[in-house]
Short mmCIF file of C-alpha atoms and ligand atoms in Angstrom, two decimals:
data_model
loop_
_atom_site.label_atom_id
_atom_site.label_comp_id
_atom_site.label_asym_id
_atom_site.label_seq_id
_atom_site.Cartn_x
_atom_site.Cartn_y
_atom_site.Cartn_z
CA MET A 29 86.41 12.00 10.74
CA ARG A 30 84.25 8.89 13.02
CA ARG A 31 80.54 8.44 11.96
CA ASP A 32 77.81 6.70 14.02
CA THR A 33 77.51 3.51 12.02
CA LEU A 34 76.27 1.07 14.55
CA HIS A 35 72.88 3.06 15.92
CA LEU A 36 69.60 4.35 14.63
CA LYS A 37 68.60 8.01 15.07
CA ALA A 38 66.23 10.08 13.37
CA PRO A 39 67.26 10.97 9.95
CA GLY A 40 67.16 14.63 11.44
CA ASN A 41 66.19 16.26 13.92
CA TRP A 42 64.82 14.97 17.08
CA ILE A 43 63.97 11.18 18.43
CA ASN A 44 63.40 9.91 21.87
CA ASP A 45 61.81 6.74 23.06
CA PRO A 46 61.38 3.38 21.08
CA ASN A 47 57.62 2.15 19.64
CA GLY A 48 56.16 -0.68 18.12
CA PHE A 49 59.19 -2.61 18.03
CA ILE A 50 58.19 -5.68 16.24
CA TYR A 51 59.34 -8.24 13.67
CA TYR A 52 56.69 -8.00 10.92
CA LYS A 53 56.50 -10.27 7.89
CA GLY A 54 60.44 -10.84 7.67
CA LYS A 55 61.60 -7.40 8.58
CA TYR A 56 61.78 -5.61 12.07
CA HIS A 57 59.59 -2.47 12.34
CA LEU A 58 60.64 0.14 14.81
CA PHE A 59 58.78 3.05 15.22
CA TYR A 60 59.84 6.38 16.72
CA GLN A 61 58.74 8.86 18.81
CA HIS A 62 60.09 11.98 17.06
CA PHE A 63 59.73 15.56 16.40
CA PRO A 64 60.22 16.17 12.52
CA TYR A 65 60.97 20.10 12.88
CA ALA A 66 63.83 21.14 15.18
CA PRO A 67 66.20 19.05 17.01
CA VAL A 68 63.87 19.26 20.29
CA TRP A 69 61.14 17.67 21.47
CA GLY A 70 57.14 18.90 20.80
CA THR A 71 54.07 17.60 18.83
CA MET A 72 54.97 13.68 19.03
CA HIS A 73 55.19 11.53 15.55
CA TRP A 74 56.15 8.25 15.18
CA GLY A 75 59.04 7.50 12.32
CA HIS A 76 59.48 4.56 11.36
CA ALA A 77 62.47 2.42 10.51
CA VAL A 78 62.80 -1.11 8.62
CA SER A 79 65.98 -3.46 9.40
CA GLU A 80 66.60 -6.89 8.19
CA ASP A 81 69.32 -7.52 10.96
CA LEU A 82 68.69 -5.43 13.11
CA VAL A 83 71.83 -2.69 12.42
CA ASN A 84 71.25 -2.02 9.34
CA TRP A 85 68.09 0.94 9.29
CA GLU A 86 66.40 1.81 5.93
CA HIS A 87 63.41 5.11 7.33
CA LEU A 88 60.17 4.88 5.69
CA GLY A 89 59.38 8.78 6.40
CA ILE A 90 56.87 9.10 9.40
CA ALA A 91 53.77 6.23 10.15
CA LEU A 92 51.80 8.37 12.89
CA PHE A 93 50.48 11.57 13.23
CA PRO A 94 48.31 13.90 15.50
CA THR A 95 44.64 13.68 12.90
CA ARG A 96 41.89 13.47 15.58
CA TYR A 97 41.03 15.16 18.88
CA GLU A 98 42.14 12.71 20.63
CA ASP A 99 46.29 13.08 19.15
CA GLN A 100 45.73 16.20 18.60
CA ASN A 101 48.46 17.14 20.38
CA GLY A 102 50.65 14.53 19.20
CA CYS A 103 50.66 10.71 19.53
CA PHE A 104 53.31 9.59 22.45
CA SER A 105 54.48 6.20 22.35
CA GLY A 106 52.98 2.37 22.26
CA SER A 107 53.56 -0.90 21.05
CA ALA A 108 52.74 -3.13 17.81
CA ILE A 109 51.54 -6.51 17.58
CA GLU A 110 50.74 -8.76 14.73
CA HIS A 111 47.44 -11.11 14.16
CA GLU A 112 46.11 -12.31 11.37
CA GLY A 113 48.72 -11.01 9.23
CA ARG A 114 47.57 -7.19 10.28
CA MET A 115 49.22 -4.91 12.45
CA TYR A 116 47.79 -3.45 15.35
CA LEU A 117 49.68 -0.37 17.12
CA TYR A 118 49.29 0.47 20.65
CA TYR A 119 49.85 4.26 21.37
CA THR A 120 48.75 7.08 23.45
CA GLY A 121 47.23 9.69 22.26
CA VAL A 122 47.52 13.73 23.94
CA HIS A 123 45.28 16.61 24.20
CA TYR A 124 46.33 19.88 25.43
CA MET A 125 43.68 21.95 27.56
CA GLN A 126 45.84 24.59 27.07
CA ALA A 127 49.15 25.01 25.14
CA ASP A 128 51.57 27.91 25.63
CA PRO A 129 51.11 30.48 23.08
CA ASN A 130 54.41 30.71 22.21
CA ASN A 131 55.31 26.79 21.42
CA ILE A 132 52.08 25.13 21.26
CA HIS A 133 54.44 22.24 21.40
CA LEU A 134 54.10 22.18 25.50
CA SER A 135 51.85 22.23 28.05
CA PRO A 136 52.85 24.36 30.80
CA GLY A 137 51.86 23.25 34.02
CA ASP A 138 50.63 19.40 32.06
CA ALA A 139 47.35 21.05 31.20
CA TYR A 140 46.55 18.24 29.28
CA GLU A 141 44.72 14.87 29.03
CA SER A 142 46.04 11.42 27.82
CA ALA A 143 43.98 8.33 26.22
CA GLN A 144 44.79 5.07 24.32
CA LEU A 145 44.66 4.39 21.14
CA MET A 146 45.13 1.80 18.28
CA MET A 147 46.10 2.25 14.51
CA THR A 148 45.47 -1.18 12.73
CA SER A 149 47.75 -1.53 9.07
CA GLU A 150 47.11 -4.12 6.63
CA ASP A 151 50.89 -4.36 5.79
CA GLY A 152 53.11 -2.45 8.17
CA MET A 153 53.71 0.34 5.44
CA HIS A 154 50.82 2.22 5.18
CA PHE A 155 49.24 3.54 7.87
CA ASP A 156 45.73 5.33 7.57
CA ASN A 157 46.19 7.83 9.65
CA PHE A 158 41.98 9.48 8.86
CA HIS A 159 40.30 5.80 8.95
CA LYS A 160 42.33 3.90 11.40
CA LYS A 161 42.60 5.51 14.33
CA THR A 162 40.31 4.11 17.56
CA VAL A 163 39.89 4.95 21.02
CA ILE A 164 39.95 1.85 23.03
CA VAL A 165 40.32 3.64 26.55
CA PRO A 166 39.29 7.05 27.18
CA PRO A 167 41.13 9.73 29.59
CA MET A 168 40.90 8.56 32.72
CA ASP A 169 37.79 9.24 35.04
CA ASP A 170 38.20 7.95 38.24
CA SER A 171 41.89 9.08 39.98
CA ARG A 172 41.41 5.69 42.22
CA ILE A 173 42.05 3.69 39.43
CA GLY A 174 44.58 6.08 36.98
CA ASP A 175 45.41 9.99 36.45
CA ARG A 176 44.15 11.83 33.87
CA THR A 177 47.32 13.05 32.52
CA HIS A 178 50.04 10.75 33.41
CA THR A 179 48.53 7.16 32.24
CA ARG A 180 50.40 6.30 28.81
CA ASP A 181 52.87 4.04 26.95
CA PRO A 182 50.82 0.36 26.41
CA LYS A 183 52.41 -2.59 25.35
CA VAL A 184 49.92 -4.87 24.88
CA TRP A 185 51.46 -8.63 23.98
CA ARG A 186 49.21 -12.08 23.96
CA GLY A 187 48.51 -13.76 26.77
CA ARG A 188 47.70 -17.80 27.02
CA ASP A 189 44.37 -17.33 27.14
CA ALA A 190 43.73 -13.08 25.64
CA TRP A 191 45.55 -10.35 24.70
CA TYR A 192 47.85 -8.18 27.82
CA MET A 193 47.74 -4.44 27.74
CA VAL A 194 50.30 -2.64 30.85
CA LEU A 195 50.03 1.13 31.01
CA GLY A 196 52.36 3.31 33.23
CA THR A 197 50.19 5.72 35.47
CA MET A 198 50.40 7.60 38.85
CA THR A 199 48.49 6.73 41.42
CA ALA A 200 46.65 9.96 43.80
CA LYS A 201 49.29 9.99 46.39
CA ARG A 202 51.88 10.26 43.19
CA LYS A 203 53.29 7.07 43.51
CA GLY A 204 54.13 5.20 40.08
CA ALA A 205 52.02 2.18 39.22
CA LEU A 206 50.96 0.28 36.40
CA LEU A 207 47.78 -0.62 35.08
CA PHE A 208 46.58 -3.53 33.75
CA TYR A 209 43.71 -4.71 30.75
CA ARG A 210 42.33 -7.05 28.79
CA SER A 211 41.05 -8.12 25.76
CA GLU A 212 39.64 -11.18 23.65
CA ASN A 213 39.62 -9.31 20.17
CA LEU A 214 42.27 -6.91 20.43
CA ASN A 215 39.25 -3.75 20.47
CA ASP A 216 37.23 -3.76 23.73
CA TRP A 217 38.97 -3.44 26.50
CA SER A 218 38.55 -3.95 29.92
CA TYR A 219 40.33 -2.85 33.41
CA VAL A 220 41.45 -6.30 35.48
CA ASN A 221 44.41 -4.61 38.37
CA THR A 222 46.38 -1.94 39.60
CA VAL A 223 49.82 -2.86 40.65
CA SER A 224 52.63 -0.80 42.71
CA ALA A 225 55.56 -0.16 43.81
CA ASN A 226 55.86 -0.76 48.05
CA GLU A 227 58.19 1.68 48.36
CA GLU A 228 58.83 4.75 46.50
CA LEU A 229 60.55 4.95 43.28
CA GLY A 230 59.35 7.67 41.63
CA TRP A 231 56.85 10.13 40.98
CA MET A 232 55.15 7.46 37.72
CA TRP A 233 55.93 5.15 35.35
CA GLU A 234 56.30 5.62 32.02
CA CYS A 235 57.35 2.83 29.35
CA PRO A 236 56.30 -0.50 31.18
CA ASP A 237 57.39 -3.68 29.50
CA CYS A 238 56.68 -7.29 30.55
CA PHE A 239 57.52 -10.55 29.15
CA GLU A 240 59.12 -13.78 30.14
CA VAL A 241 62.57 -15.21 30.20
CA ALA A 242 63.35 -19.16 30.50
CA GLY A 243 60.18 -19.07 32.40
CA LYS A 244 60.91 -16.00 34.38
CA THR A 245 58.09 -12.81 33.91
CA VAL A 246 60.63 -9.64 34.11
CA LEU A 247 59.37 -5.84 34.45
CA ILE A 248 61.37 -2.73 33.10
CA VAL A 249 59.89 0.15 34.01
CA SER A 250 60.91 3.82 33.48
CA PRO A 251 60.34 6.11 36.69
CA MET A 252 60.10 9.49 36.42
CA GLY A 253 61.54 11.41 39.84
CA LEU A 254 63.63 8.35 40.34
CA GLN A 255 67.47 10.89 40.89
CA LYS A 256 68.11 13.63 42.18
CA GLN A 257 71.82 13.98 41.25
CA ALA A 258 71.79 15.70 38.34
CA PRO A 259 68.35 18.18 36.89
CA LEU A 260 67.92 15.97 33.36
CA GLU A 261 69.04 12.52 34.78
CA GLU A 262 65.72 12.24 37.19
CA ASN A 263 64.39 9.78 34.85
CA HIS A 264 65.66 6.60 34.82
CA THR A 265 64.79 2.82 33.58
CA VAL A 266 64.50 -0.21 36.21
CA CYS A 267 64.61 -4.19 35.90
CA MET A 268 63.40 -6.95 38.65
CA GLN A 269 61.97 -10.33 38.19
CA VAL A 270 58.04 -10.21 38.65
CA THR A 271 55.59 -13.31 39.83
CA PHE A 272 52.45 -13.05 37.51
CA GLU A 273 49.14 -14.55 37.77
CA GLU A 274 47.91 -13.60 34.21
CA GLU A 275 43.73 -13.96 35.01
CA THR A 276 43.89 -11.24 37.53
CA CYS A 277 46.92 -9.39 36.58
CA VAL A 278 48.07 -9.66 40.39
CA MET A 279 51.94 -8.83 40.16
CA GLN A 280 54.36 -8.91 42.95
CA LEU A 281 57.23 -6.51 43.15
CA PRO A 282 60.58 -7.25 44.68
CA ASP A 283 61.88 -4.67 46.66
CA HIS A 284 65.11 -5.31 44.79
CA TYR A 285 66.23 -3.68 41.09
CA GLN A 286 68.94 -3.52 38.75
CA TYR A 287 69.65 -0.69 36.64
CA LEU A 288 68.78 -1.21 32.78
CA ASP A 289 72.01 -0.01 32.30
CA TYR A 290 74.28 1.74 34.83
CA GLY A 291 75.31 4.77 32.07
CA LEU A 292 73.35 8.19 32.78
CA ASP A 293 71.06 8.38 29.60
CA LEU A 294 70.06 5.31 28.77
CA TYR A 295 66.32 5.52 28.98
CA ALA A 296 62.16 4.01 27.74
CA PRO A 297 63.47 0.45 26.32
CA GLN A 298 61.13 -1.84 24.23
CA SER A 299 61.74 -4.75 23.65
CA THR A 300 59.79 -7.91 21.52
CA LEU A 301 60.74 -11.39 19.78
CA ASP A 302 63.45 -11.29 17.28
CA GLU A 303 62.57 -14.17 14.66
CA GLU A 304 64.39 -16.94 16.18
CA GLY A 305 62.19 -16.14 20.02
CA ARG A 306 64.94 -14.12 21.17
CA ARG A 307 64.14 -11.09 23.81
CA VAL A 308 65.43 -8.49 21.94
CA LEU A 309 64.91 -4.10 22.98
CA VAL A 310 66.46 -1.20 21.91
CA ALA A 311 66.73 1.93 24.57
CA TRP A 312 66.69 5.49 23.63
CA LEU A 313 70.26 7.18 24.83
CA ARG A 314 69.02 10.80 25.29
CA MET A 315 72.23 13.41 24.15
CA PRO A 316 72.63 16.92 25.85
CA GLU A 317 72.64 18.59 22.55
CA PRO A 318 72.35 18.23 18.76
CA VAL A 319 75.20 17.33 16.98
CA GLU A 320 76.29 19.24 14.22
CA GLY A 321 73.09 21.02 15.21
CA GLU A 322 71.22 19.10 12.64
CA TRP A 323 69.95 15.49 15.74
CA ILE A 324 69.82 14.82 18.93
CA GLY A 325 69.51 11.42 20.72
CA MET A 326 70.07 7.43 19.26
CA TYR A 327 69.33 3.69 19.94
CA CYS A 328 71.36 1.60 21.75
CA MET A 329 72.52 -1.30 20.11
CA PRO A 330 70.39 -4.59 19.92
CA ARG A 331 70.34 -6.16 23.40
CA VAL A 332 69.20 -9.56 24.01
CA VAL A 333 67.57 -10.07 27.68
CA GLU A 334 68.71 -13.04 29.10
CA MET A 335 68.72 -14.89 33.20
CA GLU A 336 71.40 -15.90 34.77
CA GLY A 337 71.26 -17.38 38.53
CA GLY A 338 68.27 -14.61 39.09
CA HIS A 339 70.45 -12.06 37.68
CA ILE A 340 69.18 -10.19 34.47
CA CYS A 341 70.93 -9.96 31.46
CA PHE A 342 71.95 -7.46 28.69
CA ARG A 343 73.85 -9.23 25.64
CA VAL A 344 74.94 -7.48 22.57
CA HIS A 345 72.59 -9.16 20.05
CA PRO A 346 74.65 -12.23 17.85
CA TYR A 347 73.61 -9.58 14.34
CA ALA A 348 75.89 -7.12 15.83
CA GLU A 349 78.10 -8.96 17.53
CA SER A 350 78.84 -10.95 14.46
CA MET A 351 79.48 -7.25 11.87
CA PHE A 352 82.86 -7.02 14.04
CA THR A 353 84.76 -9.30 11.79
CA ARG A 354 87.85 -6.51 10.71
CA LYS A 355 90.51 -7.34 13.54
CA ILE A 356 92.44 -3.84 13.71
CA THR A 357 95.34 -2.63 15.72
CA HIS A 358 94.40 1.16 15.60
CA PRO A 359 90.90 2.87 15.99
CA LYS A 360 92.34 4.95 13.08
CA GLN A 361 92.47 1.54 10.73
CA ALA A 362 88.21 1.57 11.70
CA ASP A 363 88.49 4.42 8.88
CA GLY A 364 85.85 6.43 11.44
CA ALA A 365 83.31 3.71 11.33
CA ALA A 366 82.49 1.83 15.08
CA TYR A 367 84.87 -0.56 16.87
CA ARG A 368 85.17 -2.90 19.67
CA VAL A 369 87.47 -3.01 22.46
CA ARG A 370 88.29 -6.20 24.08
CA PHE A 371 90.43 -6.64 27.55
CA VAL A 372 90.13 -7.94 30.71
CA LEU A 373 90.55 -4.86 33.54
CA ARG A 374 92.23 -6.07 36.98
CA GLU A 375 91.24 -3.96 39.51
CA GLY A 376 93.41 -0.49 39.71
CA GLU A 377 94.08 -0.41 36.24
CA GLY A 378 92.37 1.89 33.51
CA ILE A 379 92.33 2.96 29.69
CA SER A 380 91.13 5.67 27.91
CA ILE A 381 89.41 5.14 24.70
CA GLY A 382 89.36 8.37 22.19
CA GLY A 383 89.05 10.15 25.84
CA TYR A 384 87.12 8.76 28.02
CA ARG A 385 88.48 6.68 30.82
CA ILE A 386 87.44 3.37 32.51
CA TRP A 387 89.15 2.22 35.19
CA ARG A 388 88.51 -0.52 37.85
CA GLU A 389 88.67 0.48 41.70
CA GLU A 390 86.85 -1.18 44.68
CA ASN A 391 85.46 -4.41 41.77
CA ARG A 392 83.29 -1.65 40.52
CA ILE A 393 83.51 -0.42 36.59
CA CYS A 394 84.07 3.37 36.57
CA THR A 395 83.52 5.91 33.62
CA ASP A 396 84.71 9.16 32.84
CA ARG A 397 83.57 11.63 30.20
CA SER A 398 84.76 14.44 31.08
CA ALA A 399 86.90 14.78 28.28
CA VAL A 400 84.27 13.60 25.46
CA PHE A 401 81.91 15.40 26.83
CA PRO A 402 80.56 19.24 26.66
CA ARG A 403 79.88 21.61 29.52
CA ASN A 404 76.47 21.15 30.58
CA GLU A 405 75.68 21.21 34.89
CA LYS A 406 72.61 19.56 33.74
CA PHE A 407 74.18 15.79 33.42
CA SER A 408 76.48 14.29 34.91
CA LEU A 409 79.62 12.97 33.98
CA ARG A 410 80.87 9.95 35.96
CA ALA A 411 79.53 6.51 36.68
CA SER A 412 79.97 3.13 38.73
CA THR A 413 78.45 -0.70 37.69
CA PRO A 414 77.82 -2.17 41.24
CA GLU A 415 80.76 -4.54 42.41
CA VAL A 416 81.74 -7.38 39.76
CA GLU A 417 82.52 -10.51 40.96
CA GLY A 418 85.67 -12.34 39.66
CA LYS A 419 87.23 -11.60 36.71
CA CYS A 420 85.99 -8.89 34.23
CA GLU A 421 86.34 -8.67 31.03
CA LEU A 422 85.14 -5.72 28.85
CA ASP A 423 83.87 -5.42 25.46
CA VAL A 424 83.66 -1.54 24.45
CA TYR A 425 81.94 -0.59 21.58
CA VAL A 426 82.18 3.25 20.25
CA ASP A 427 81.19 4.58 17.72
CA ALA A 428 80.72 8.37 17.02
CA HIS A 429 78.60 9.51 19.39
CA MET A 430 78.18 6.65 21.94
CA ILE A 431 80.42 4.19 24.09
CA GLU A 432 78.36 0.53 24.83
CA ILE A 433 80.42 -1.27 27.99
CA PHE A 434 79.44 -4.35 27.84
CA VAL A 435 80.89 -6.22 31.43
CA ASN A 436 81.13 -10.15 31.09
CA ARG A 437 78.92 -10.36 28.61
CA GLY A 438 76.54 -7.92 29.72
CA ARG A 439 75.59 -8.87 32.96
CA TYR A 440 76.24 -5.10 33.34
CA VAL A 441 76.29 -3.07 30.83
CA LEU A 442 77.05 0.65 30.76
CA SER A 443 76.50 3.22 27.80
CA HIS A 444 77.11 7.10 27.49
CA ALA A 445 76.83 9.77 24.83
CA VAL A 446 80.01 11.03 24.04
CA TYR A 447 80.81 13.86 20.93
CA GLY A 448 84.96 14.54 20.05
CA LEU A 449 86.02 11.36 20.82
CA THR A 450 89.71 11.00 19.35
CA ASP A 451 91.20 8.16 17.52
CA GLU A 452 93.48 6.64 20.02
CA ILE A 453 93.73 4.34 23.27
CA GLN A 454 95.97 4.93 26.04
CA SER A 455 96.63 2.66 28.80
CA ASP A 456 99.87 2.69 31.39
CA SER A 457 98.35 -0.54 33.31
CA VAL A 458 96.07 -2.77 30.42
CA GLU A 459 98.66 -4.68 29.22
CA GLN A 460 96.74 -5.93 26.09
CA TRP A 461 93.39 -4.77 24.11
CA GLU A 462 92.19 -6.00 20.59
CA ILE A 463 90.54 -4.25 18.45
CA ALA A 464 88.19 -5.26 15.40
CA ALA A 465 85.55 -2.91 13.28
CA LEU A 466 82.09 -2.67 12.13
CA LYS A 467 82.74 -4.74 8.49
C1 FRU B 519 59.53 8.59 27.86
C2 FRU B 519 57.90 9.71 28.03
C3 FRU B 519 57.16 8.92 27.55
C4 FRU B 519 55.84 9.52 26.43
C5 FRU B 519 56.96 9.86 25.30
C6 FRU B 519 56.45 11.15 25.10
O1 FRU B 519 60.24 8.88 27.45
O2 FRU B 519 57.92 10.61 27.99
O3 FRU B 519 56.18 8.41 28.67
O4 FRU B 519 54.89 8.61 26.25
O5 FRU B 519 58.38 9.80 25.90
O6 FRU B 519 57.26 11.38 23.57
#
């Protein structure tokens, strides 16, 4: 039996976005959107896990849960920072004006309002939900600035002279936008600027994240309603190099964007700095159905964001990469643990890994998961990267329910949820491949 050994998932039931990702007092803390009662989305809590190596996680239970009027119906996504030894969590609280009488975890027609809250913790281990929450941005009352319902997911960072916060929102014309705030003291926040796309890029922007990599500013955002091919895949995460002026929070967006991942399932990433200053991110893998009726949703491997000639790359974090040291010749020898298959793929060649097909056609890396995915017309089965230049080296990481393909060390990445992989690798064109198992 294959086990999921490489990826974080909730101890049970539902997980979606990563939240509050931070290296704090010698450990990585990762919080997560969590519904603890059933494997479906519902009233959001923040689950909490810690790790020393970004691969092996220890679950510490629930950190944030609804206690106030403003977060009565959920503690939505947000981020963490450290200041003077304390951990500060920023998140969106939602209050339903009307709940579904048959399922109080939902609000039909989005009849809810959103506020931005802060919670502090002395040690990142204890969270006083009854006394340590404060509202820092009340629900929007001016639709020229942001939407009362759809404004959320605070990401906070230290700038040169102050603290900054970006929120995702929707304009009055139903376009995605960002709201920027500034604070001197982490408690009092003032609105600075709104930034929206020149062109159509979905109707609302979730989970914004912006940071510097090698002197360039990168924006990552998750627009809703970006694609139309399959109902549960309309939301996709994009990234782009932008220019950003801190004092005015003026951001210029380019016309061109990349996808975070060229598969169909990754969404709502969050980044932080690792202990050596690398920009590392994780993201939620949407899954079509629970595994053995018990849990649904996972996180991708930690990925390092790097720039390569104006292109944003997502490489396997060295901690994860260095764990694949056990050379094997057949997936069965991995004893059910994750393994990596490494090979060069030439034009016209293809391979099947456990029933998941990968081939190169017109210089694109194409995949088909039909044989390892439940029948469900709400999801699509095939995906591909843009054209790859030159040689094409693939690192395919295989876990029981997730496949991640790194093309040319993360120039493009393509990740998918999979079910029922076999232990066979087959190809009549690729001549050789190397397999290494997770130690
Ligand atoms: C993205 C998202 C966020 C929100 C959270 C709620 O997947 O919709 O915008 O905060 O999930 O669970």
